[in-house]
């Protein structure tokens, strides 16, 4: 059984991967995190206390065949708050992995990159011939995240003999999503939960929401395939437009929405992206075949979130869950 070291194991997407991997028992997981007590509490809640948890300073002391680097920021508001420090954090842990990779040249390194590596201009979807667009003479805080990912990917391509795969995630959504995070979909879910009217700009946009199972399947395909040094884009069966998503969420969950001229709150850490998805399907070379469309992902995972939220809201004040 191959051993996977997971850096940034406290992140949402890493936790989802841990749950998926633990369910099928295909790999032995070694977890690394900054908040060790918090991660152990979560593992206890999920009945996964047998998994080993270590501080980052211990990375390299435990044998493993694969390392996945989830360290980063998923919430736009947190990315904006980090500012330029995201460059240092990304570089620090990436270099830590690369140093160990030189000592273990057969170890696979899966780096969680982002569609933001293409820059902030998505007038059309990404494709094989796309170029990264950075306003080099007027770099702002919105560009820091993109630059951090681009720099890491360039370093990885320069280490061409090493088995490194950069996995660019555009949008990811699951039932474990923190609905207080500032994403369009979480704004939608909060409006449904609170029976509020969602106020949004009239401009359409298209997004590709990756399902947790598709992410796990992609990683599994990469691990089982021959070594490569390459960057790949994540994709689903099909992306979804903002208008289609609003209509379906209204039809299924009773979402009420209205269009406004200016945003009530602006959290745009990586720039506006009207077509934030990819038509670059190199992941298929690893045998990856998505199972879910973006719309299926959002509808199914939202249903699970809202069921939990409604059940919690229905509990009388002071009620305590029974302990068995």
GROMACS .gro file of N, CA and C in nm, residues 41-173:
model
  399
   41UNK      N    1  -0.886   1.676   1.656
   41UNK     CA    2  -1.027   1.683   1.699
   41UNK      C    3  -1.119   1.646   1.583
   42UNK      N    4  -1.085   1.695   1.463
   42UNK     CA    5  -1.166   1.661   1.345
   42UNK      C    6  -1.155   1.512   1.314
   43UNK      N    7  -1.035   1.455   1.324
   43UNK     CA    8  -1.016   1.312   1.299
   43UNK      C    9  -1.095   1.229   1.398
   44UNK      N   10  -1.099   1.273   1.523
   44UNK     CA   11  -1.176   1.202   1.625
   44UNK      C   12  -1.324   1.205   1.591
   45UNK      N   13  -1.371   1.320   1.545
   45UNK     CA   14  -1.512   1.335   1.506
   45UNK      C   15  -1.547   1.241   1.391
   46UNK      N   16  -1.451   1.216   1.302
   46UNK     CA   17  -1.473   1.131   1.185
   46UNK      C   18  -1.429   0.986   1.208
   47UNK      N   19  -1.394   0.952   1.333
   47UNK     CA   20  -1.350   0.817   1.369
   47UNK      C   21  -1.227   0.775   1.289
   48UNK      N   22  -1.132   0.867   1.275
   48UNK     CA   23  -1.008   0.840   1.200
   48UNK      C   24  -0.885   0.865   1.287
   49UNK      N   25  -0.898   0.833   1.415
   49UNK     CA   26  -0.789   0.862   1.509
   49UNK      C   27  -0.664   0.779   1.485
   50UNK      N   28  -0.674   0.675   1.402
   50UNK     CA   29  -0.556   0.592   1.376
   50UNK      C   30  -0.456   0.661   1.283
   51UNK      N   31  -0.497   0.767   1.217
   51UNK     CA   32  -0.408   0.837   1.125
   51UNK      C   33  -0.303   0.915   1.201
   52UNK      N   34  -0.181   0.914   1.151
   52UNK     CA   35  -0.071   0.985   1.214
   52UNK      C   36  -0.070   1.132   1.174
   53UNK      N   37  -0.048   1.219   1.271
   53UNK     CA   38  -0.045   1.363   1.248
   53UNK      C   39   0.087   1.418   1.299
   54UNK      N   40   0.152   1.502   1.216
   54UNK     CA   41   0.282   1.558   1.252
   54UNK      C   42   0.286   1.708   1.223
   55UNK      N   43   0.380   1.774   1.287
   55UNK     CA   44   0.408   1.914   1.256
   55UNK      C   45   0.493   1.920   1.130
   56UNK      N   46   0.492   2.033   1.062
   56UNK     CA   47   0.567   2.047   0.938
   56UNK      C   48   0.717   2.024   0.958
   57UNK      N   49   0.767   2.058   1.073
   57UNK     CA   50   0.911   2.043   1.098
   57UNK      C   51   0.955   1.897   1.094
   58UNK      N   52   0.858   1.806   1.104
   58UNK     CA   53   0.890   1.664   1.100
   58UNK      C   54   0.880   1.605   0.960
   59UNK      N   55   0.845   1.687   0.861
   59UNK     CA   56   0.834   1.634   0.726
   59UNK      C   57   0.971   1.585   0.678
   60UNK      N   58   0.971   1.468   0.618
   60UNK     CA   59   1.095   1.407   0.570
   60UNK      C   60   1.144   1.295   0.658
   61UNK      N   61   1.089   1.286   0.780
   61UNK     CA   62   1.131   1.182   0.873
   61UNK      C   63   1.049   1.054   0.857
   62UNK      N   64   0.935   1.064   0.790
   62UNK     CA   65   0.847   0.949   0.769
   62UNK      C   66   0.852   0.909   0.622
   63UNK      N   67   0.873   0.781   0.597
   63UNK     CA   68   0.881   0.733   0.458
   63UNK      C   69   0.746   0.747   0.388
   64UNK      N   70   0.749   0.783   0.260
   64UNK     CA   71   0.628   0.790   0.179
   64UNK      C   72   0.665   0.791   0.031
   65UNK      N   73   0.573   0.744  -0.049
   65UNK     CA   74   0.596   0.736  -0.194
   65UNK      C   75   0.535   0.854  -0.270
   66UNK      N   76   0.438   0.921  -0.208
   66UNK     CA   77   0.369   1.034  -0.271
   66UNK      C   78   0.354   1.145  -0.169
   67UNK      N   79   0.369   1.270  -0.215
   67UNK     CA   80   0.342   1.384  -0.128
   67UNK      C   81   0.246   1.477  -0.200
   68UNK      N   82   0.144   1.522  -0.127
   68UNK     CA   83   0.047   1.617  -0.181
   68UNK      C   84   0.056   1.745  -0.100
   69UNK      N   85   0.073   1.856  -0.170
   69UNK     CA   86   0.089   1.986  -0.103
   69UNK      C   87  -0.039   2.067  -0.119
   70UNK      N   88  -0.121   2.069  -0.012
   70UNK     CA   89  -0.247   2.144  -0.011
   70UNK      C   90  -0.231   2.282   0.052
   71UNK      N   91  -0.111   2.317   0.094
   71UNK     CA   92  -0.092   2.441   0.168
   71UNK      C   93  -0.126   2.560   0.078
   72UNK      N   94  -0.217   2.642   0.123
   72UNK     CA   95  -0.260   2.756   0.044
   72UNK      C   96  -0.384   2.817   0.105
   73UNK      N   97  -0.453   2.898   0.024
   73UNK     CA   98  -0.572   2.966   0.071
   73UNK      C   99  -0.686   2.940  -0.026
   74UNK      N  100  -0.800   2.895   0.026
   74UNK     CA  101  -0.914   2.870  -0.060
   74UNK      C  102  -1.018   2.980  -0.057
   75UNK      N  103  -1.026   3.052   0.055
   75UNK     CA  104  -1.126   3.157   0.072
   75UNK      C  105  -1.072   3.288   0.016
   76UNK      N  106  -1.142   3.354  -0.079
   76UNK     CA  107  -1.094   3.479  -0.137
   76UNK      C  108  -1.065   3.587  -0.034
   77UNK      N  109  -1.149   3.596   0.071
   77UNK     CA  110  -1.127   3.700   0.172
   77UNK      C  111  -0.998   3.675   0.249
   78UNK      N  112  -0.965   3.546   0.272
   78UNK     CA  113  -0.839   3.514   0.341
   78UNK      C  114  -0.720   3.539   0.251
   79UNK      N  115  -0.735   3.510   0.122
   79UNK     CA  116  -0.626   3.537   0.028
   79UNK      C  117  -0.597   3.686   0.023
   80UNK      N  118  -0.704   3.767   0.023
   80UNK     CA  119  -0.686   3.911   0.020
   80UNK      C  120  -0.619   3.959   0.148
   81UNK      N  121  -0.655   3.899   0.262
   81UNK     CA  122  -0.597   3.939   0.390
   81UNK      C  123  -0.450   3.902   0.400
   82UNK      N  124  -0.410   3.791   0.339
   82UNK     CA  125  -0.270   3.748   0.344
   82UNK      C  126  -0.180   3.841   0.265
   83UNK      N  127  -0.232   3.898   0.157
   83UNK     CA  128  -0.152   3.989   0.076
   83UNK      C  129  -0.027   3.923   0.023
   84UNK      N  130   0.085   3.994   0.031
   84UNK     CA  131   0.211   3.947  -0.027
   84UNK      C  132   0.268   3.827   0.048
   85UNK      N  133   0.224   3.802   0.172
   85UNK     CA  134   0.280   3.690   0.248
   85UNK      C  135   0.249   3.556   0.183
   86UNK      N  136   0.148   3.552   0.096
   86UNK     CA  137   0.115   3.426   0.028
   86UNK      C  138   0.230   3.381  -0.061
   87UNK      N  139   0.310   3.475  -0.109
   87UNK     CA  140   0.427   3.441  -0.190
   87UNK      C  141   0.529   3.366  -0.105
   88UNK      N  142   0.553   3.415   0.015
   88UNK     CA  143   0.653   3.353   0.103
   88UNK      C  144   0.607   3.216   0.151
   89UNK      N  145   0.479   3.207   0.188
   89UNK     CA  146   0.427   3.079   0.239
   89UNK      C  147   0.433   2.972   0.131
   90UNK      N  148   0.389   3.005   0.010
   90UNK     CA  149   0.392   2.908  -0.101
   90UNK      C  150   0.533   2.862  -0.129
   91UNK      N  151   0.627   2.957  -0.135
   91UNK     CA  152   0.766   2.924  -0.165
   91UNK      C  153   0.829   2.838  -0.056
   92UNK      N  154   0.805   2.874   0.070
   92UNK     CA  155   0.868   2.803   0.182
   92UNK      C  156   0.836   2.654   0.180
   93UNK      N  157   0.709   2.619   0.168
   93UNK     CA  158   0.671   2.478   0.178
   93UNK      C  159   0.698   2.403   0.048
   94UNK      N  160   0.691   2.473  -0.063
   94UNK     CA  161   0.724   2.409  -0.190
   94UNK      C  162   0.872   2.371  -0.193
   95UNK      N  163   0.957   2.460  -0.147
   95UNK     CA  164   1.100   2.431  -0.144
   95UNK      C  165   1.132   2.320  -0.044
   96UNK      N  166   1.057   2.314   0.064
   96UNK     CA  167   1.076   2.205   0.162
   96UNK      C  168   1.051   2.070   0.095
   97UNK      N  169   0.944   2.061   0.015
   97UNK     CA  170   0.913   1.936  -0.054
   97UNK      C  171   1.019   1.906  -0.159
   98UNK      N  172   1.061   2.006  -0.234
   98UNK     CA  173   1.158   1.985  -0.341
   98UNK      C  174   1.293   1.938  -0.286
   99UNK      N  175   1.332   1.989  -0.171
   99UNK     CA  176   1.458   1.942  -0.110
   99UNK      C  177   1.453   1.794  -0.079
  100UNK      N  178   1.339   1.750  -0.025
  100UNK     CA  179   1.325   1.608   0.006
  100UNK      C  180   1.310   1.524  -0.120
  101UNK      N  181   1.254   1.584  -0.224
  101UNK     CA  182   1.237   1.512  -0.350
  101UNK      C  183   1.372   1.480  -0.414
  102UNK      N  184   1.468   1.568  -0.397
  102UNK     CA  185   1.602   1.544  -0.450
  102UNK      C  186   1.667   1.422  -0.383
  103UNK      N  187   1.633   1.399  -0.258
  103UNK     CA  188   1.685   1.283  -0.186
  103UNK      C  189   1.608   1.156  -0.222
  104UNK      N  190   1.486   1.174  -0.271
  104UNK     CA  191   1.398   1.060  -0.304
  104UNK      C  192   1.342   1.082  -0.445
  105UNK      N  193   1.422   1.062  -0.549
  105UNK     CA  194   1.384   1.099  -0.686
  105UNK      C  195   1.267   1.020  -0.744
  106UNK      N  196   1.226   0.911  -0.682
  106UNK     CA  197   1.111   0.836  -0.734
  106UNK      C  198   0.980   0.876  -0.667
  107UNK      N  199   0.989   0.961  -0.568
  107UNK     CA  200   0.869   1.006  -0.497
  107UNK      C  201   0.789   1.100  -0.585
  108UNK      N  202   0.656   1.081  -0.591
  108UNK     CA  203   0.571   1.170  -0.670
  108UNK      C  204   0.528   1.289  -0.586
  109UNK      N  205   0.529   1.405  -0.650
  109UNK     CA  206   0.488   1.529  -0.585
  109UNK      C  207   0.367   1.584  -0.659
  110UNK      N  208   0.253   1.592  -0.588
  110UNK     CA  209   0.131   1.650  -0.643
  110UNK      C  210   0.110   1.785  -0.576
  111UNK      N  211   0.125   1.891  -0.654
  111UNK     CA  212   0.114   2.027  -0.603
  111UNK      C  213  -0.023   2.083  -0.639
  112UNK      N  214  -0.097   2.130  -0.539
  112UNK     CA  215  -0.229   2.187  -0.564
  112UNK      C  216  -0.212   2.331  -0.612
  113UNK      N  217  -0.222   2.346  -0.742
  113UNK     CA  218  -0.213   2.478  -0.802
  113UNK      C  219  -0.353   2.533  -0.823
  114UNK      N  220  -0.368   2.627  -0.914
  114UNK     CA  221  -0.496   2.694  -0.932
  114UNK      C  222  -0.510   2.743  -1.075
  115UNK      N  223  -0.633   2.757  -1.119
  115UNK     CA  224  -0.656   2.820  -1.248
  115UNK      C  225  -0.604   2.962  -1.251
  116UNK      N  226  -0.584   3.020  -1.133
  116UNK     CA  227  -0.529   3.155  -1.123
  116UNK      C  228  -0.386   3.162  -1.177
  117UNK      N  229  -0.323   3.048  -1.196
  117UNK     CA  230  -0.189   3.048  -1.255
  117UNK      C  231  -0.190   3.105  -1.396
  118UNK      N  232  -0.306   3.106  -1.460
  118UNK     CA  233  -0.317   3.167  -1.593
  118UNK      C  234  -0.324   3.319  -1.585
  119UNK      N  235  -0.334   3.374  -1.464
  119UNK     CA  236  -0.352   3.517  -1.447
  119UNK      C  237  -0.498   3.548  -1.419
  120UNK      N  238  -0.535   3.673  -1.432
  120UNK     CA  239  -0.670   3.716  -1.395
  120UNK      C  240  -0.761   3.742  -1.514
  121UNK      N  241  -0.712   3.719  -1.635
  121UNK     CA  242  -0.794   3.747  -1.754
  121UNK      C  243  -0.854   3.618  -1.806
  122UNK      N  244  -0.985   3.605  -1.795
  122UNK     CA  245  -1.055   3.487  -1.845
  122UNK      C  246  -1.173   3.531  -1.930
  123UNK      N  247  -1.142   3.609  -2.032
  123UNK     CA  248  -1.246   3.646  -2.128
  123UNK      C  249  -1.292   3.523  -2.206
  124UNK      N  250  -1.203   3.426  -2.218
  124UNK     CA  251  -1.236   3.295  -2.277
  124UNK      C  252  -1.179   3.189  -2.184
  125UNK      N  253  -1.227   3.065  -2.191
  125UNK     CA  254  -1.173   2.960  -2.105
  125UNK      C  255  -1.026   2.933  -2.135
  126UNK      N  256  -0.956   2.876  -2.037
  126UNK     CA  257  -0.818   2.835  -2.059
  126UNK      C  258  -0.813   2.720  -2.159
  127UNK      N  259  -0.702   2.710  -2.231
  127UNK     CA  260  -0.683   2.602  -2.326
  127UNK      C  261  -0.533   2.577  -2.340
  128UNK      N  262  -0.495   2.482  -2.423
  128UNK     CA  263  -0.355   2.441  -2.432
  128UNK      C  264  -0.262   2.557  -2.466
  129UNK      N  265  -0.304   2.646  -2.554
  129UNK     CA  266  -0.219   2.755  -2.600
  129UNK      C  267  -0.232   2.882  -2.516
  130UNK      N  268  -0.301   2.875  -2.404
  130UNK     CA  269  -0.318   2.994  -2.320
  130UNK      C  270  -0.184   3.040  -2.262
  131UNK      N  271  -0.175   3.170  -2.243
  131UNK     CA  272  -0.058   3.230  -2.178
  131UNK      C  273  -0.100   3.292  -2.046
  132UNK      N  274  -0.009   3.290  -1.949
  132UNK     CA  275  -0.036   3.357  -1.822
  132UNK      C  276  -0.026   3.507  -1.842
  133UNK      N  277  -0.126   3.581  -1.795
  133UNK     CA  278  -0.130   3.726  -1.813
  133UNK      C  279  -0.116   3.796  -1.679
  134UNK      N  280  -0.003   3.863  -1.659
  134UNK     CA  281   0.022   3.938  -1.537
  134UNK      C  282   0.055   4.082  -1.574
  135UNK      N  283  -0.011   4.180  -1.514
  135UNK     CA  284   0.019   4.321  -1.544
  135UNK      C  285   0.151   4.361  -1.479
  136UNK      N  286   0.259   4.330  -1.543
  136UNK     CA  287   0.392   4.338  -1.482
  136UNK      C  288   0.428   4.477  -1.430
  137UNK      N  289   0.375   4.582  -1.492
  137UNK     CA  290   0.408   4.718  -1.449
  137UNK      C  291   0.305   4.778  -1.355
  138UNK      N  292   0.205   4.702  -1.321
  138UNK     CA  293   0.103   4.751  -1.228
  138UNK      C  294   0.047   4.637  -1.145
  139UNK      N  295   0.136   4.561  -1.084
  139UNK     CA  296   0.094   4.447  -1.003
  139UNK      C  297   0.022   4.495  -0.877
  140UNK      N  298  -0.093   4.432  -0.849
  140UNK     CA  299  -0.171   4.466  -0.731
  140UNK      C  300  -0.183   4.342  -0.642
  141UNK      N  301  -0.250   4.359  -0.529
  141UNK     CA  302  -0.268   4.246  -0.437
  141UNK      C  303  -0.345   4.133  -0.501
  142UNK      N  304  -0.429   4.163  -0.601
  142UNK     CA  305  -0.504   4.057  -0.669
  142UNK      C  306  -0.413   3.963  -0.747
  143UNK      N  307  -0.291   4.008  -0.776
  143UNK     CA  308  -0.200   3.928  -0.857
  143UNK      C  309  -0.108   3.838  -0.774
  144UNK      N  310  -0.100   3.860  -0.643
  144UNK     CA  311  -0.005   3.785  -0.560
  144UNK      C  312  -0.031   3.635  -0.565
  145UNK      N  313  -0.157   3.598  -0.555
  145UNK     CA  314  -0.193   3.455  -0.555
  145UNK      C  315  -0.151   3.391  -0.687
  146UNK      N  316  -0.182   3.457  -0.797
  146UNK     CA  317  -0.146   3.405  -0.929
  146UNK      C  318   0.005   3.391  -0.942
  147UNK      N  319   0.078   3.493  -0.901
  147UNK     CA  320   0.224   3.491  -0.914
  147UNK      C  321   0.283   3.379  -0.830
  148UNK      N  322   0.228   3.356  -0.711
  148UNK     CA  323   0.279   3.249  -0.625
  148UNK      C  324   0.266   3.113  -0.694
  149UNK      N  325   0.152   3.090  -0.758
  149UNK     CA  326   0.130   2.963  -0.827
  149UNK      C  327   0.217   2.953  -0.952
  150UNK      N  328   0.227   3.062  -1.028
  150UNK     CA  329   0.311   3.060  -1.148
  150UNK      C  330   0.456   3.031  -1.112
  151UNK      N  331   0.506   3.097  -1.008
  151UNK     CA  332   0.646   3.076  -0.969
  151UNK      C  333   0.671   2.931  -0.931
  152UNK      N  334   0.578   2.873  -0.854
  152UNK     CA  335   0.594   2.733  -0.814
  152UNK      C  336   0.594   2.642  -0.937
  153UNK      N  337   0.501   2.665  -1.030
  153UNK     CA  338   0.494   2.580  -1.149
  153UNK      C  339   0.619   2.592  -1.235
  154UNK      N  340   0.673   2.712  -1.248
  154UNK     CA  341   0.796   2.730  -1.327
  154UNK      C  342   0.912   2.653  -1.262
  155UNK      N  343   0.920   2.660  -1.130
  155UNK     CA  344   1.024   2.584  -1.059
  155UNK      C  345   1.007   2.434  -1.083
  156UNK      N  346   0.885   2.389  -1.089
  156UNK     CA  347   0.859   2.247  -1.109
  156UNK      C  348   0.896   2.202  -1.251
  157UNK      N  349   0.865   2.286  -1.350
  157UNK     CA  350   0.901   2.250  -1.488
  157UNK      C  351   1.053   2.253  -1.505
  158UNK      N  352   1.120   2.340  -1.430
  158UNK     CA  353   1.266   2.346  -1.438
  158UNK      C  354   1.329   2.219  -1.382
  159UNK      N  355   1.260   2.155  -1.286
  159UNK     CA  356   1.306   2.028  -1.230
  159UNK      C  357   1.246   1.915  -1.313
  160UNK      N  358   1.277   1.915  -1.441
  160UNK     CA  359   1.208   1.828  -1.538
  160UNK      C  360   1.227   1.679  -1.514
  161UNK      N  361   1.333   1.641  -1.443
  161UNK     CA  362   1.357   1.499  -1.419
  161UNK      C  363   1.276   1.446  -1.300
  162UNK      N  364   1.213   1.536  -1.226
  162UNK     CA  365   1.139   1.495  -1.107
  162UNK      C  366   0.992   1.469  -1.141
  163UNK      N  367   0.931   1.369  -1.077
  163UNK     CA  368   0.789   1.337  -1.103
  163UNK      C  369   0.695   1.432  -1.029
  164UNK      N  370   0.670   1.547  -1.091
  164UNK     CA  371   0.586   1.650  -1.029
  164UNK      C  372   0.466   1.678  -1.118
  165UNK      N  373   0.348   1.675  -1.058
  165UNK     CA  374   0.226   1.709  -1.130
  165UNK      C  375   0.158   1.825  -1.057
  166UNK      N  376   0.143   1.936  -1.127
  166UNK     CA  377   0.070   2.051  -1.074
  166UNK      C  378  -0.076   2.037  -1.114
  167UNK      N  379  -0.164   2.034  -1.016
  167UNK     CA  380  -0.308   2.015  -1.039
  167UNK      C  381  -0.377   2.149  -1.022
  168UNK      N  382  -0.419   2.208  -1.133
  168UNK     CA  383  -0.483   2.339  -1.129
  168UNK      C  384  -0.633   2.322  -1.104
  169UNK      N  385  -0.677   2.368  -0.989
  169UNK     CA  386  -0.819   2.363  -0.954
  169UNK      C  387  -0.879   2.500  -0.981
  170UNK      N  388  -0.988   2.501  -1.052
  170UNK     CA  389  -1.056   2.627  -1.082
  170UNK      C  390  -1.160   2.656  -0.974
  171UNK      N  391  -1.259   2.572  -0.962
  171UNK     CA  392  -1.356   2.583  -0.853
  171UNK      C  393  -1.383   2.443  -0.798
  172UNK      N  394  -1.402   2.437  -0.668
  172UNK     CA  395  -1.424   2.310  -0.600
  172UNK      C  396  -1.540   2.331  -0.503
  173UNK      N  397  -1.628   2.231  -0.495
  173UNK     CA  398  -1.742   2.247  -0.405
  173UNK      C  399  -1.781   2.113  -0.346
   0.00000   0.00000   0.00000
